[in-house]
Amino acid sequence: MEYYRSLEKDYKRRVERAKPCLLPMSVHIEIMQMLREQGKVSARLLQRIRDRVQKWYFDEGYACAQVVNFGNLNTKQVVCEVVEGDITQTNIQFLDKLGNVIEGNTQVAVVRREMPKQLRPGEVFNIEAGKQALRNINALGLFSNIEVNPRPDEKKEGGIIVEIKLKELEHKSAEVSTECSIVPGRGGRPTLASLQPGGTITFENRKYQRVK
């Protein structure tokens, strides 16, 4: 019993420390209406809540977000735990033809200047910000290939590292262009793709939030 009480305390502490999620009040109200109409919690109801929450995130471009848990169902409060995708780092890498990391000729500050503020640490990763980064960096006319790759930050739970991988043009006078589109990725998750110079974005991150 002491062990289970300890787990319960840890869980409550984690929920209380969670940052407010991005979900708007209008969706909160919809979920509350679902609970009132159902009268009691069921697996089908939780499925409906999960689908509604994830739909809002995906519609708004937060492609990393997903519902991962519903907390302790033995209480009168339904806690919906969501991973959103907080950015902890933004790294810029220059690659050679074989994909090896090298020291580029372009100053990193020039590339960072073209990145939207939504890709800065502390922001939640949004696919539109990734597309904007591809367009802005491509407009410099310095690179033959551009990739924006968010990946989990193993040193911080729920964190995500955004990697910008660049291949410089051999002839700076060459002209390049790109078009972005959303295509299915692994497991059906959305991924950002483009023509050459191309970009790919994969998503996997975890941050616990709560929806009351």
Short mmCIF file of C-alpha atoms in Angstrom, two decimals, residues 51-201:
data_model
loop_
_atom_site.label_atom_id
_atom_site.label_comp_id
_atom_site.label_asym_id
_atom_site.label_seq_id
_atom_site.Cartn_x
_atom_site.Cartn_y
_atom_site.Cartn_z
CA ASP A 51 -9.24 11.69 -31.56
CA ARG A 52 -10.61 15.18 -30.93
CA VAL A 53 -7.49 16.39 -29.14
CA GLN A 54 -5.11 14.99 -31.75
CA LYS A 55 -7.21 16.39 -34.60
CA TRP A 56 -6.84 19.92 -33.24
CA TYR A 57 -3.06 19.60 -32.94
CA PHE A 58 -2.67 18.15 -36.43
CA ASP A 59 -4.99 20.76 -37.97
CA GLU A 60 -2.87 23.50 -36.38
CA GLY A 61 0.40 22.03 -37.68
CA TYR A 62 1.69 20.49 -34.42
CA ALA A 63 2.52 17.21 -36.12
CA CYS A 64 4.58 15.90 -33.18
CA ALA A 65 1.65 15.96 -30.77
CA GLN A 66 -0.26 12.88 -29.64
CA VAL A 67 -2.24 11.69 -26.65
CA VAL A 68 -0.21 9.12 -24.73
CA ASN A 69 -2.21 8.45 -21.57
CA PHE A 70 -5.34 9.28 -19.60
CA GLY A 71 -3.82 9.10 -16.15
CA ASN A 72 -5.56 7.60 -13.12
CA LEU A 73 -9.15 6.74 -14.06
CA ASN A 74 -10.06 5.85 -10.46
CA THR A 75 -10.57 9.52 -9.61
CA LYS A 76 -13.30 11.98 -10.59
CA GLN A 77 -10.88 13.87 -12.79
CA VAL A 78 -9.94 12.77 -16.32
CA VAL A 79 -6.35 13.81 -17.06
CA CYS A 80 -5.41 13.69 -20.73
CA GLU A 81 -1.63 13.46 -21.14
CA VAL A 82 -0.38 14.93 -24.40
CA VAL A 83 3.08 15.05 -25.96
CA GLU A 84 3.48 18.32 -27.89
CA GLY A 85 7.12 18.68 -28.96
CA ASP A 86 9.08 21.36 -27.06
CA ILE A 87 12.28 22.43 -28.84
CA THR A 88 15.36 22.25 -26.60
CA GLN A 89 18.08 22.81 -29.21
CA THR A 90 18.50 23.90 -32.83
CA ASN A 91 21.64 22.52 -34.48
CA ILE A 92 22.97 23.45 -37.92
CA GLN A 93 25.18 20.95 -39.76
CA PHE A 94 26.97 21.12 -43.12
CA LEU A 95 27.26 17.87 -45.07
CA ASP A 96 29.44 16.72 -47.96
CA LYS A 97 28.24 14.64 -50.91
CA LEU A 98 28.46 11.45 -48.84
CA GLY A 99 26.48 12.88 -45.95
CA ASN A 100 29.43 13.37 -43.61
CA VAL A 101 29.44 16.38 -41.28
CA ILE A 102 31.99 18.97 -42.39
CA GLU A 103 32.91 22.59 -41.69
CA GLY A 104 30.91 24.70 -44.11
CA ASN A 105 31.92 27.84 -45.96
CA THR A 106 28.72 29.62 -44.96
CA GLN A 107 28.57 31.35 -41.61
CA VAL A 108 26.11 29.70 -39.21
CA ALA A 109 24.79 33.13 -38.25
CA VAL A 110 23.62 33.65 -41.84
CA VAL A 111 21.49 30.49 -41.65
CA ARG A 112 20.12 31.22 -38.16
CA ARG A 113 19.01 34.63 -39.33
CA GLU A 114 16.64 32.96 -41.81
CA MET A 115 15.07 30.59 -39.30
CA PRO A 116 11.60 31.57 -37.97
CA LYS A 117 11.32 32.23 -34.25
CA GLN A 118 8.99 29.20 -33.94
CA LEU A 119 12.09 26.99 -34.31
CA ARG A 120 13.87 28.52 -31.33
CA PRO A 121 14.35 26.59 -28.05
CA GLY A 122 11.29 26.79 -25.84
CA GLU A 123 8.82 26.79 -28.73
CA VAL A 124 6.60 23.85 -29.67
CA PHE A 125 7.62 22.45 -33.05
CA ASN A 126 5.18 23.30 -35.82
CA ILE A 127 5.35 21.89 -39.32
CA GLU A 128 4.64 25.31 -40.84
CA ALA A 129 7.75 26.66 -39.14
CA GLY A 130 9.75 23.82 -40.68
CA LYS A 131 8.38 24.66 -44.14
CA GLN A 132 9.15 28.33 -43.63
CA ALA A 133 12.72 27.48 -42.64
CA LEU A 134 13.12 25.46 -45.86
CA ARG A 135 11.86 28.36 -47.96
CA ASN A 136 13.93 31.02 -46.18
CA ILE A 137 17.20 29.10 -46.26
CA ASN A 138 16.62 28.03 -49.84
CA ALA A 139 16.13 31.68 -50.83
CA LEU A 140 19.79 32.31 -49.93
CA GLY A 141 20.76 30.35 -53.05
CA LEU A 142 23.71 28.74 -51.25
CA PHE A 143 22.59 25.13 -50.81
CA SER A 144 21.75 22.19 -53.06
CA ASN A 145 19.87 20.28 -50.36
CA ILE A 146 18.16 21.31 -47.11
CA GLU A 147 16.78 19.04 -44.38
CA VAL A 148 14.86 19.92 -41.22
CA ASN A 149 14.91 16.93 -38.87
CA PRO A 150 13.35 17.13 -35.39
CA ARG A 151 14.49 14.28 -33.15
CA PRO A 152 13.97 13.41 -29.45
CA ASP A 153 16.36 14.97 -26.95
CA GLU A 154 17.60 11.98 -24.95
CA LYS A 155 18.95 14.22 -22.17
CA LYS A 156 15.63 15.91 -21.45
CA GLU A 157 12.32 14.10 -21.24
CA GLY A 158 9.83 15.51 -23.71
CA GLY A 159 12.45 17.62 -25.47
CA ILE A 160 13.12 17.79 -29.17
CA ILE A 161 16.25 18.80 -31.08
CA VAL A 162 15.79 20.41 -34.49
CA GLU A 163 18.64 19.58 -36.86
CA ILE A 164 19.17 21.71 -39.96
CA LYS A 165 21.32 19.73 -42.42
CA LEU A 166 22.73 21.61 -45.41
CA LYS A 167 24.70 20.69 -48.54
CA GLU A 168 26.42 23.69 -50.08
CA LEU A 169 26.38 24.39 -53.80
CA GLU A 170 29.68 23.84 -55.59
CA HIS A 171 28.96 26.83 -57.80
CA LYS A 172 27.46 29.70 -55.86
CA SER A 173 26.03 31.20 -59.05
CA ALA A 174 23.68 28.26 -59.65
CA GLU A 175 19.96 28.80 -59.18
CA VAL A 176 17.79 26.44 -57.15
CA SER A 177 14.13 26.28 -56.21
CA THR A 178 11.94 24.14 -54.01
CA GLU A 179 8.30 23.31 -53.35
CA CYS A 180 7.04 21.83 -50.09
CA SER A 181 4.27 19.32 -49.61
CA ILE A 182 2.92 17.08 -46.85
CA VAL A 183 3.26 13.34 -47.48
CA PRO A 184 2.66 10.23 -45.32
CA GLY A 185 5.68 9.19 -43.28
CA ARG A 186 6.51 6.15 -41.18
CA GLY A 187 3.54 4.77 -39.34
CA GLY A 188 1.24 7.13 -41.22
CA ARG A 189 2.62 10.22 -39.46
CA PRO A 190 2.89 13.38 -41.56
CA THR A 191 6.30 14.28 -42.95
CA LEU A 192 7.48 17.36 -44.80
CA ALA A 193 8.98 16.72 -48.23
CA SER A 194 10.15 18.85 -51.13
CA LEU A 195 11.72 18.69 -54.54
CA GLN A 196 15.48 19.26 -54.86
CA PRO A 197 16.77 20.89 -52.85
CA GLY A 198 14.77 18.63 -50.60
CA GLY A 199 13.70 18.52 -47.02
CA THR A 200 12.38 15.81 -44.76
CA ILE A 201 10.92 16.12 -41.31
#
